[in-house]
Structure formats: C-alpha cells, structure tokens
Amino acid sequence: MFKLSPNPIDDKLKTLRREAEERDAKRRAKEEGVLYINLSEENIDKKALEKIPEALAREAKSVAFATNKDELKIAAYSTDTPEFAKLIHLLEEQKLSPVFGVASISAIRDGLEGYKLINQEDKVEIVSEIRISDGIIQSKQNIRTITDASTDIDQINEETTTTEAITKIL
C-alpha cells in the first residue's frame, strides 16, 4: 500500500534536506573536533534552556538541552564562533561545566522554539478579584497563575451566592 500525501514531492524534499543537514553537521563536528549531536533525538529539558538567556542562545545558534548538577549539555551550529565563545564564558562564570557538540541548523531552530514555552509560562497573569461594596467595583488582587484561578473557581458550589461566584470568576 502506498502512503498518500497531499505533497509527496515536498515531503520527500524536506526529508532529503533534513538528512543532508545532519550529514553536514556530522562533517562540521569532525572538523571542529567535537561531538555530533542529533538534537532531534534528544528531549530538551526546560531547566537546561533556562540556564542560557534566549537572546544569547539565538546569537550563538545554540541550545542547552540537558543539565546534571554543574554540567550543561549544549548543541551548537558551530563551536568555533565568537558568539559561542561568549556563551561558554558566561557559563564558566556561573560555575557550570559545558559539554558541547555540533547539531544541524534545523535541529537548533526547533530546539530554540522551547523558549516560547518558557516565555508563555512567565507571561501568564490573570488579573483580578473584584470587590463589590456599596455598588462600587474595585480591582484589588492579581492572581498569579491559571492554577490559582482554577482553585478559586473550584470553590464555587450551589451554596455560593451570585456575588461570591462573580468575585471568584473575575
């Protein structure tokens, strides 16, 4: 049976391009005398990503993907650039031991997408519980996370007054 795809030629070209990038990464790793890292086969640890500021990671075309005590594993497009040297210097100042290798640019780009998840978690903020008194609505408290809001909403039951329910929801 044949696998039908809306764009079988595009899919095949994408696969061939990715395989060529991985072969190129292996070649560059050998030239630079470092490990080749197939980043697409690694789970990227959020804690590892947090060790390097996103702007510096993008500048150095690098992704921290694993951490163990003071050791930080990093995949880079190239370890032979001033930007990567700057990244290594920062890690050494933080008393971290970098273990690094070369990966394909597509894998690096995919890995850098992990910063979006971190940034979304940092930006989650639900504003406010309202207090209704004497017909005046006042915003008083910031709820920090969705979990906090869910906890308040879970407290609503049949005995909760409409005002209390609205206060918890908002």
PDB file of N, CA and C in Angstrom, residues 67-72 95-98:
ATOM      1  N   THR A  67      20.806  19.033  31.677  1.00  0.00           N
ATOM      2  CA  THR A  67      21.620  19.507  32.787  1.00  0.00           C
ATOM      3  C   THR A  67      21.687  18.434  33.862  1.00  0.00           C
ATOM      4  N   ASN A  68      22.853  18.357  34.487  1.00  0.00           N
ATOM      5  CA  ASN A  68      23.065  17.399  35.565  1.00  0.00           C
ATOM      6  C   ASN A  68      24.046  18.040  36.539  1.00  0.00           C
ATOM      7  N   LYS A  69      23.527  18.473  37.677  1.00  0.00           N
ATOM      8  CA  LYS A  69      24.316  19.192  38.681  1.00  0.00           C
ATOM      9  C   LYS A  69      24.970  20.409  38.033  1.00  0.00           C
ATOM     10  N   ASP A  70      26.303  20.422  37.923  1.00  0.00           N
ATOM     11  CA  ASP A  70      27.007  21.579  37.357  1.00  0.00           C
ATOM     12  C   ASP A  70      27.313  21.412  35.871  1.00  0.00           C
ATOM     13  N   GLU A  71      26.869  20.329  35.271  1.00  0.00           N
ATOM     14  CA  GLU A  71      27.153  20.063  33.861  1.00  0.00           C
ATOM     15  C   GLU A  71      25.965  20.502  33.003  1.00  0.00           C
ATOM     16  N   LEU A  72      26.253  21.165  31.895  1.00  0.00           N
ATOM     17  CA  LEU A  72      25.215  21.616  30.972  1.00  0.00           C
ATOM     18  C   LEU A  72      25.569  21.148  29.573  1.00  0.00           C
ATOM     19  N   LYS A  95      29.920  29.014  37.001  1.00  0.00           N
ATOM     20  CA  LYS A  95      30.465  27.769  37.569  1.00  0.00           C
ATOM     21  C   LYS A  95      29.801  26.524  36.991  1.00  0.00           C
ATOM     22  N   LEU A  96      29.398  26.591  35.721  1.00  0.00           N
ATOM     23  CA  LEU A  96      28.830  25.441  35.026  1.00  0.00           C
ATOM     24  C   LEU A  96      29.884  24.837  34.106  1.00  0.00           C
ATOM     25  N   SER A  97      29.842  23.530  33.959  1.00  0.00           N
ATOM     26  CA  SER A  97      30.763  22.831  33.067  1.00  0.00           C
ATOM     27  C   SER A  97      30.034  22.499  31.771  1.00  0.00           C
ATOM     28  N   PRO A  98      30.320  23.238  30.701  1.00  0.00           N
ATOM     29  CA  PRO A  98      29.635  22.960  29.443  1.00  0.00           C
ATOM     30  C   PRO A  98      30.208  21.723  28.741  1.00  0.00           C
TER      31      PRO A  98
END
